Tab-separated table of C-alpha atoms and ligand atoms in Angstrom:
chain	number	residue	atom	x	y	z
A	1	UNK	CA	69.523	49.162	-38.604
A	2	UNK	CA	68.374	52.725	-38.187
A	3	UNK	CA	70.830	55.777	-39.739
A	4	UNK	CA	69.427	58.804	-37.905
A	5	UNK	CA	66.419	59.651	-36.029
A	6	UNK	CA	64.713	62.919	-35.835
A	7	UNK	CA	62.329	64.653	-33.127
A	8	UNK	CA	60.797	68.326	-33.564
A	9	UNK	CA	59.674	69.348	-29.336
A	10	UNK	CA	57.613	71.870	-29.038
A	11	UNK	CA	58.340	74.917	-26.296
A	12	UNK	CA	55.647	75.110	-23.119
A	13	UNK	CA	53.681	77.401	-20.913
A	14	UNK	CA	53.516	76.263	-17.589
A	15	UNK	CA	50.710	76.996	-14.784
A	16	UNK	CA	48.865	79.628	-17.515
A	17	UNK	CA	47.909	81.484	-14.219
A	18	UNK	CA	46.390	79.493	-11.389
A	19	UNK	CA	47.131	75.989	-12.799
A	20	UNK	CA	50.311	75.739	-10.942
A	21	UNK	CA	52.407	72.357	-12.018
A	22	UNK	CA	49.361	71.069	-13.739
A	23	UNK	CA	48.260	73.415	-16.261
A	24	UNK	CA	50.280	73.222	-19.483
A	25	UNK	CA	50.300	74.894	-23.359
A	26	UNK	CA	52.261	73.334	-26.207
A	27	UNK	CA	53.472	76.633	-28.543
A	28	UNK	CA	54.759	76.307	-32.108
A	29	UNK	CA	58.060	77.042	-31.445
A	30	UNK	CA	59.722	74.070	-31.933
A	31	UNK	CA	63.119	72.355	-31.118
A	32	UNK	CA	64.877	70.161	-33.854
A	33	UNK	CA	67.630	67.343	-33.040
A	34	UNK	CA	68.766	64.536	-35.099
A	35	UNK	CA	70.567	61.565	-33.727
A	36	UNK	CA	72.807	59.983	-36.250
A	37	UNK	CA	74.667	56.671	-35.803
A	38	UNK	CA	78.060	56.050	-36.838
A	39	UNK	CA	79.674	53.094	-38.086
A	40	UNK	CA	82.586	53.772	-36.025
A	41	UNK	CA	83.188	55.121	-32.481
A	42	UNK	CA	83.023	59.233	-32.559
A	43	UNK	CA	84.908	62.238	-30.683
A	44	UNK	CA	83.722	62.190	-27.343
A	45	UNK	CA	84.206	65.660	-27.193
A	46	UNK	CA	82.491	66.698	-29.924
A	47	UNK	CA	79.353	64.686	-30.051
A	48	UNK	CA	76.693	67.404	-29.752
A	49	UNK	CA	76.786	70.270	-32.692
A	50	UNK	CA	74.113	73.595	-31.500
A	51	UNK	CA	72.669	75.869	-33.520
A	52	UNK	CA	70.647	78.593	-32.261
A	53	UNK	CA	69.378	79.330	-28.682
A	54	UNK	CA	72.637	79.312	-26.319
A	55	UNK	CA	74.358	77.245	-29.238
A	56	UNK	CA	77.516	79.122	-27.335
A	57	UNK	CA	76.730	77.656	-23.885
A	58	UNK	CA	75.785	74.448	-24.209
A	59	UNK	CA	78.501	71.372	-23.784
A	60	UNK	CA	79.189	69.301	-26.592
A	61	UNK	CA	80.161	66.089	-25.017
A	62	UNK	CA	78.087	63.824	-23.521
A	63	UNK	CA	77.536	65.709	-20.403
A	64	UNK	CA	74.909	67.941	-22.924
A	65	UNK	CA	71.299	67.419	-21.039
A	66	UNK	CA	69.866	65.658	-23.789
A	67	UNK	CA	72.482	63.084	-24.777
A	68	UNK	CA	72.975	62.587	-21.007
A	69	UNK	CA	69.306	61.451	-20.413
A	70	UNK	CA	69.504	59.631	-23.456
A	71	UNK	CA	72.233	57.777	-22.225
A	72	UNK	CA	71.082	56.808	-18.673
A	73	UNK	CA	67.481	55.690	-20.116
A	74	UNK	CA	69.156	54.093	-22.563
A	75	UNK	CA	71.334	51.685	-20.308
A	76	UNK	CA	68.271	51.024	-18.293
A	77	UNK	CA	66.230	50.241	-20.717
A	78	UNK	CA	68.348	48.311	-22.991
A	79	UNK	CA	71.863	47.803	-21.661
A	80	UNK	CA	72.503	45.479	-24.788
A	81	UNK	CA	71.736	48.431	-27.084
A	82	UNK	CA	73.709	51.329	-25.483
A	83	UNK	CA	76.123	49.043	-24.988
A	84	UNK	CA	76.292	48.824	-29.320
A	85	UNK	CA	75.537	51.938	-30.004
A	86	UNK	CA	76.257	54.785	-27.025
A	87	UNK	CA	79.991	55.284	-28.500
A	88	UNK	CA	78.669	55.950	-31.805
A	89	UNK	CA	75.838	58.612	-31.911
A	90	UNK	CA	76.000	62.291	-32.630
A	91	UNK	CA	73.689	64.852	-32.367
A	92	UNK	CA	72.828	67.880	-34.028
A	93	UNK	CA	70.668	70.414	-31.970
A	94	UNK	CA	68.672	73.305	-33.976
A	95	UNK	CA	67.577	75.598	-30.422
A	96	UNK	CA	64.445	77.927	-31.365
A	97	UNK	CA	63.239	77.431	-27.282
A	98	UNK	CA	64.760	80.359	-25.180
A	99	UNK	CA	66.539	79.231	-21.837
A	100	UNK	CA	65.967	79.707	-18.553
A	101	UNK	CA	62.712	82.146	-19.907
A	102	UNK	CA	59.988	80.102	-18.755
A	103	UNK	CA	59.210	78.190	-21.781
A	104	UNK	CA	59.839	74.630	-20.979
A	105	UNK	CA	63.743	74.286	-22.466
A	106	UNK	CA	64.932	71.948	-20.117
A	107	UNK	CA	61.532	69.506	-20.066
A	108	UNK	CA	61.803	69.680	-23.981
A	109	UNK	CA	65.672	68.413	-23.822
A	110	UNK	CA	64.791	65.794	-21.394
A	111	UNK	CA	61.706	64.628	-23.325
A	112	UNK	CA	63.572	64.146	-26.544
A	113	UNK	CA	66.444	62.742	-24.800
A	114	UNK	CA	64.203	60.228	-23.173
A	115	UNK	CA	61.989	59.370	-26.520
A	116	UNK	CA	65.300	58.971	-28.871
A	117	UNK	CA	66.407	56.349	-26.394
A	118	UNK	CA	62.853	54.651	-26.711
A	119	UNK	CA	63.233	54.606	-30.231
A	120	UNK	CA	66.333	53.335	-30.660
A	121	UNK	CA	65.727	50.597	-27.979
A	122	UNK	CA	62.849	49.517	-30.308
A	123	UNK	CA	64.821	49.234	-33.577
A	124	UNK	CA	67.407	47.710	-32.181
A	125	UNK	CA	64.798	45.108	-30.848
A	126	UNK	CA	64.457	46.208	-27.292
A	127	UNK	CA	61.616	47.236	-25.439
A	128	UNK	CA	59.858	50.943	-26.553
A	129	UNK	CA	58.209	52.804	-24.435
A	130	UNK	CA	54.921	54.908	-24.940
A	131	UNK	CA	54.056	58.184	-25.132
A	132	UNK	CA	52.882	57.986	-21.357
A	133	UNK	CA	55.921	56.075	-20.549
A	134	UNK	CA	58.317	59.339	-21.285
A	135	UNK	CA	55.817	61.646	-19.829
A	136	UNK	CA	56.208	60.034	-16.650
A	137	UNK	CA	60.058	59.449	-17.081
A	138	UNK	CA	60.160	63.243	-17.912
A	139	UNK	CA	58.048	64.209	-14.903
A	140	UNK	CA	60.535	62.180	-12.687
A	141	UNK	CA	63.405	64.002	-13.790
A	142	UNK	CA	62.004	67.353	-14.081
A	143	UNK	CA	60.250	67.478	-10.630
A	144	UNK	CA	56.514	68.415	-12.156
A	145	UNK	CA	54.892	67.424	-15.033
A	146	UNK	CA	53.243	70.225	-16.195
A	147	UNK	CA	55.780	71.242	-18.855
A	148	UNK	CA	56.356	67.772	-19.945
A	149	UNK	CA	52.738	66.796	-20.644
A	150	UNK	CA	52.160	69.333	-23.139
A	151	UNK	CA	55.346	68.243	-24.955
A	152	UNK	CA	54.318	64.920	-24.945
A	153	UNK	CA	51.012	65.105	-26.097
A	154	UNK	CA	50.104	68.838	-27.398
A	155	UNK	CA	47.613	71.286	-26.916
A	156	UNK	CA	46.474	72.445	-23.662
A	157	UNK	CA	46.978	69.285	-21.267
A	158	UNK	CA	45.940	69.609	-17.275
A	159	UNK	CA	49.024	66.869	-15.742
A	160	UNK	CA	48.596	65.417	-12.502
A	161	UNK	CA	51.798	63.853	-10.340
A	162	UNK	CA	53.030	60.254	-8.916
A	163	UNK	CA	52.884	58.988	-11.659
A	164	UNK	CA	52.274	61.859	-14.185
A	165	UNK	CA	49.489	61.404	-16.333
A	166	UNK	CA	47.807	64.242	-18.346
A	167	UNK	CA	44.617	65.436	-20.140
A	168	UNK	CA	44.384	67.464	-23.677
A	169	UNK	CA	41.779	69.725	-23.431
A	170	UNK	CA	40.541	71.420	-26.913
A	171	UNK	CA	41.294	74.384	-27.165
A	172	UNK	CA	38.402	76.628	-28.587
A	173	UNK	CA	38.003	80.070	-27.929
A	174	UNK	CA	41.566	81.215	-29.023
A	175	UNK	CA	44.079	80.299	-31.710
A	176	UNK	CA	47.891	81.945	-30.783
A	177	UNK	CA	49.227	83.084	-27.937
A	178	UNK	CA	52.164	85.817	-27.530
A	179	UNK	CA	54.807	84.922	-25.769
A	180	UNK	CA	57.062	88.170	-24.745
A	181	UNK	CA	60.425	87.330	-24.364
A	182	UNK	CA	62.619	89.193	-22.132
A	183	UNK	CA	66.882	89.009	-22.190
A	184	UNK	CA	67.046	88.500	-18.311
A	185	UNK	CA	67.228	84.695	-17.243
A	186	UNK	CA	65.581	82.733	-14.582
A	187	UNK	CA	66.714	79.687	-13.027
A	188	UNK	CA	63.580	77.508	-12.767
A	189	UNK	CA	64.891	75.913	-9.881
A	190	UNK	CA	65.503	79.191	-8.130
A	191	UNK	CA	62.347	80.324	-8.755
A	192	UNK	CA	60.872	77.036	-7.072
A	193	UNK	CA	62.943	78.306	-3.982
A	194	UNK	CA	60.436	81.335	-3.799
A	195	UNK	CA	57.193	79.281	-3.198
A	196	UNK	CA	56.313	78.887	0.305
A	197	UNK	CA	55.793	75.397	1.766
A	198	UNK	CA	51.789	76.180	3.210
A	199	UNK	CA	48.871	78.149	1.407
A	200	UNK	CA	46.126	79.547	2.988
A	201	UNK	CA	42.490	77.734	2.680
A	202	UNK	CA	40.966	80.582	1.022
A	203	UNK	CA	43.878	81.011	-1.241
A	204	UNK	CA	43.532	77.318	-2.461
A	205	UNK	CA	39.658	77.409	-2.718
A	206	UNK	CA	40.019	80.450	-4.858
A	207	UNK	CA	42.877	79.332	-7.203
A	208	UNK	CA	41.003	75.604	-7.607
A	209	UNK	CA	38.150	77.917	-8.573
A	210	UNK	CA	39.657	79.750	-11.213
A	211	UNK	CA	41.949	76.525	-13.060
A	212	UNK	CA	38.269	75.360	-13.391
A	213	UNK	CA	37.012	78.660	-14.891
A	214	UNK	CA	40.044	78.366	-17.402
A	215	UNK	CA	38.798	75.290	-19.050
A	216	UNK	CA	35.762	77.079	-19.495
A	217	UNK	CA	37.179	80.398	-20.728
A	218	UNK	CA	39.730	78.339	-23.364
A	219	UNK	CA	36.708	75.796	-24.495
A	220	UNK	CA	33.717	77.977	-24.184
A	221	UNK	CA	33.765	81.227	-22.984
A	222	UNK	CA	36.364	83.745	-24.035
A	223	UNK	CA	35.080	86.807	-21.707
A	224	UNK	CA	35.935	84.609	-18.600
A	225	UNK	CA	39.625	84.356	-19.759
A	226	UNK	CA	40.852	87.879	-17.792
A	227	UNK	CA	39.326	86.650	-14.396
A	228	UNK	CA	40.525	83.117	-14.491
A	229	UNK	CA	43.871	84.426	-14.877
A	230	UNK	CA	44.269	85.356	-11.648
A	231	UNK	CA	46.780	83.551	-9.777
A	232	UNK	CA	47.681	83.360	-6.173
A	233	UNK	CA	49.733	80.606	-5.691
A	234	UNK	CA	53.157	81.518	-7.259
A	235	UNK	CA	53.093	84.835	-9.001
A	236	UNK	CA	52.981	87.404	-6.288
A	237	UNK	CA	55.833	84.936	-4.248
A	238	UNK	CA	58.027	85.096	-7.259
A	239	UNK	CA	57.632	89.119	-7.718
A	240	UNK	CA	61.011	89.873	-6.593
A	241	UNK	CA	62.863	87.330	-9.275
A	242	UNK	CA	60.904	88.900	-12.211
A	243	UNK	CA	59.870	92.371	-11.343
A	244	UNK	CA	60.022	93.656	-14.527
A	245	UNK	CA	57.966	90.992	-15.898
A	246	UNK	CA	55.308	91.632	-13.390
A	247	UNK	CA	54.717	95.011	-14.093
A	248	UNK	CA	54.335	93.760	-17.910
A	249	UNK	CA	51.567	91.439	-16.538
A	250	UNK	CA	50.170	94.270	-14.770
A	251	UNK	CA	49.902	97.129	-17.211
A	252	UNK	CA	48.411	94.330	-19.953
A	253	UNK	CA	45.948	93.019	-17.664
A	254	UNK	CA	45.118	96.883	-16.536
A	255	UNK	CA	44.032	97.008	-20.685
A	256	UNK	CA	41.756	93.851	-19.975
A	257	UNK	CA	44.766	91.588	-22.059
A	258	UNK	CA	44.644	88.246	-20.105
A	259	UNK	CA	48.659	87.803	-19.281
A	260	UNK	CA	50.458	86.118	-16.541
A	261	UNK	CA	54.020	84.709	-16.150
A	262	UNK	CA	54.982	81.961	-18.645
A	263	UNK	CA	56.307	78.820	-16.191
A	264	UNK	CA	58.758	79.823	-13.719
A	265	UNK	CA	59.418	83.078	-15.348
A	266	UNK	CA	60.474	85.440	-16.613
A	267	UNK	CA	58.390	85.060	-19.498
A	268	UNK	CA	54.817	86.746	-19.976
A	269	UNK	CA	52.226	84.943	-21.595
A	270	UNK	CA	48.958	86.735	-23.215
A	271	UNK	CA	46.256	84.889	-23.973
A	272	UNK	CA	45.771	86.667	-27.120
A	273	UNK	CA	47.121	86.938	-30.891
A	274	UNK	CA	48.379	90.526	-30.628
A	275	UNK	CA	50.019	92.712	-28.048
A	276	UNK	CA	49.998	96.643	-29.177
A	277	UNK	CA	53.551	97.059	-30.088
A	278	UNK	CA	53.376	100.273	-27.448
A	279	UNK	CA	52.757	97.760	-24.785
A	280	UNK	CA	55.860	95.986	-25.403
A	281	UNK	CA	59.036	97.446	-23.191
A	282	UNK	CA	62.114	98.091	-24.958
A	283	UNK	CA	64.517	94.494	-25.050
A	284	UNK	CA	61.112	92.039	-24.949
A	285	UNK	CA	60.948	89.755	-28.120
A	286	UNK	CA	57.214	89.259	-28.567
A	287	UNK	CA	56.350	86.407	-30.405
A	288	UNK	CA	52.395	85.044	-31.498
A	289	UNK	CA	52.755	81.426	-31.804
A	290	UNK	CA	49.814	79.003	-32.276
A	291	UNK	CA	49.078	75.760	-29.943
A	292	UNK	CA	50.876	73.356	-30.992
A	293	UNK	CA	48.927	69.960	-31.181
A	294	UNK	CA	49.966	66.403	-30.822
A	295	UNK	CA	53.110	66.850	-29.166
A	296	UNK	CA	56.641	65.938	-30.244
A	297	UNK	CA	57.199	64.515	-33.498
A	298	UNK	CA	59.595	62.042	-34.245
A	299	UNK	CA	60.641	60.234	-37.230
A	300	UNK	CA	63.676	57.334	-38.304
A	301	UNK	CA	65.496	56.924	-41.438
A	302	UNK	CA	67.241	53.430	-41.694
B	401	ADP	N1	68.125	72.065	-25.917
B	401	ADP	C1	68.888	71.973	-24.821
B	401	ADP	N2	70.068	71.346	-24.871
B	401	ADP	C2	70.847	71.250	-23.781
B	401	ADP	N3	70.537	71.745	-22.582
B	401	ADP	C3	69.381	72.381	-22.457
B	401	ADP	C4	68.486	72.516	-23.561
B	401	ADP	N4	67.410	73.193	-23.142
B	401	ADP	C5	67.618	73.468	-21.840
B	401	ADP	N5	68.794	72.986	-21.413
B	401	ADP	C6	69.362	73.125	-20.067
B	401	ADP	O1	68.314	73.531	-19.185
B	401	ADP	C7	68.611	74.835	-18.628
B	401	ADP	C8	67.349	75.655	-18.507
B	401	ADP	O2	66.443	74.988	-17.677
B	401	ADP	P1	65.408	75.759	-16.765
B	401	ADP	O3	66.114	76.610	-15.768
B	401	ADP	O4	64.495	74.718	-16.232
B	401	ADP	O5	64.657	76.752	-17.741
B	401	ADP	P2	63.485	76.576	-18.790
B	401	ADP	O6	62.366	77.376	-18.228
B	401	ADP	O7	64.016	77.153	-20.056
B	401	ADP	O8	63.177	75.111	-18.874
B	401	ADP	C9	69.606	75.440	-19.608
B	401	ADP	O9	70.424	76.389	-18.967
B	401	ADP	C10	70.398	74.215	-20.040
B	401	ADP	O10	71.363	73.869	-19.076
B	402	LIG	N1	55.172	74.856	-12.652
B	402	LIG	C1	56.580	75.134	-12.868
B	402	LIG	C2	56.813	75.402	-14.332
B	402	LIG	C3	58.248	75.688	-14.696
B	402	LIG	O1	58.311	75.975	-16.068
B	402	LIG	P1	59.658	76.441	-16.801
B	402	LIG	O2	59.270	76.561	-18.235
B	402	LIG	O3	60.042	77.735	-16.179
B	402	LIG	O4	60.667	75.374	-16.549
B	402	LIG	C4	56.960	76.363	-12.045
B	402	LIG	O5	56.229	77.347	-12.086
B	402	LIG	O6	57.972	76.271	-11.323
């Protein structure tokens, strides 16, 4: 039977402008857990060990977001084998992903808490499940799927919902990204409160426009990356959560930098390998990461 099991998940860029909950970006910046199993029944208060992002913050009993999705997939899956083996697992959590920035923590936690439990399902002899089976488990729980699609499958992925399925689009016209970082958090779910329930005609016409001009600025056409940038369907709404990251977005794009807000904020994402260190306010990490392809990686040792 399996020892441990070990999955790498890469961070995310949501919407990348006007691709609202279906545009996605897998960055190297990666998440590392391993999932050992005991002989004997563990601590159930000391089940999780962090390192890293939040490593102060984060429960270390079950109730931690990744052993707790594990779990409940788990028992659906294959009640025989959490039954065996849910009182005798630890993890051990290496946190490079921010929180609550707008770079996909929480759908990176939930799709490695949903994949361990496929893979130990399958080598304990019970059913797997695919690659497209997590992405629309993760969807599910996270409420879109544009976060978990590119941590599924890598690259630049365009999701859809009910059930989530995604695309990987190459990538061609640019290599990293920088991702600037700022202390402040951002509840994504908060920020989801901001977004009204109707959108103008216009407004929709315009933003369906510019998702399309996107794939063509990323795959052929880098000079077209600025306009299709432009977003009217969350950004502007959300202005009063993040306003310090929109006047980031603003003063880049004012130097012709394509940047918008990274997921639900408050994250800034420019479409570019370099951000003149001038540019960067005082207490903003900026980091150039390349696309990650292929999504997460996961490997056992028995
Ligand atoms: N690696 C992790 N382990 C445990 N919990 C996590 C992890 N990553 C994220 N979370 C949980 O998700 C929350 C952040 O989720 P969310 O507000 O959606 O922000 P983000 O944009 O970072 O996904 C964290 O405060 C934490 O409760
Ligand atoms: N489309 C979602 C993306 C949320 O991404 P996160 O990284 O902030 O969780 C949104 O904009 O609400």
């Amino acid at each position: 039977m399996i020892r441990s099991l070990r999955i790498e998940v890469p961070a995310t860029s949501a919407n990348i402008g006007p691709g609202y909950d279906s545009f996605g970006l897998a960055l190297g910046l990666v998440d590392s857990l391993t999932l050992t199993v005991h002989d004997a029944p563990v601590d159930t208060e000391t089940v999780v060990t962090v390192q890293g992002e939040s490593a102060d913050e984060l429960p270390r009993d079950r109730s931690h977001l990744i052993v707790r999705v594990l779990g409940e997939v788990l028992a659906e899956l294959s009640p025989e084998t959490h039954r065996r083996f849910i009182d005798r697992i630890t993890l051990e959590s290496v946190n490079r992903i921010p929180h609550s920035r707008g770079l996909g923590s929480s759908a990176a936690a939930v799709v490695a808490g949903i994949a361990l439990a496929g893979a130990l399902s399958e080598a304990a002899g019970g059913p797997r499940l695919s690659r497209a089976e997590i992405l629309e488990r993760a969807a599910v729980i996270e409420g879109h799927p544009d976060n978990a699609a590119p941590a599924v499958v890598g690259g630049l992925t365009i999701s859809l919902s009910d059930p989530a399925r995604a695309w990987t689009v190459p990538v061609r016209t640019i290599g990293e990204v920088t991702v600037l970082v700022p202390e402040v958090r951002l509840d994504t779910k908060t920020a989801r409160g901001a977004i009204p329930q109707d959108i103008a005609h216009a407004v929709a016409a315009g933003n369906s426009a510019r998702t399309g001009l996107l794939v063509h600025a990323l795959t052929t056409d880098p000079s077209a990356l600025l306009e299709a940038t432009v977003d009217e369907l969350h950004q502007e709404f959300r202005r009063a959560a993040y306003p310090e990251s929109m006047d980031l977005v603003d003063s880049l794009r004012a130097r012709g930098i394509p940047a918008v807000i990274s997921g639900a904020g408050p994250t800034v994402l420019a479409l570019t390998d370099s951000v003149p260190a001038e540019a960067v306010p005082a207490g903003v990490r900026a980091l150039t990461v390349p696309i990650a392809e292929g999504g997460f990686r996961l490997s056992a040792e028995v």
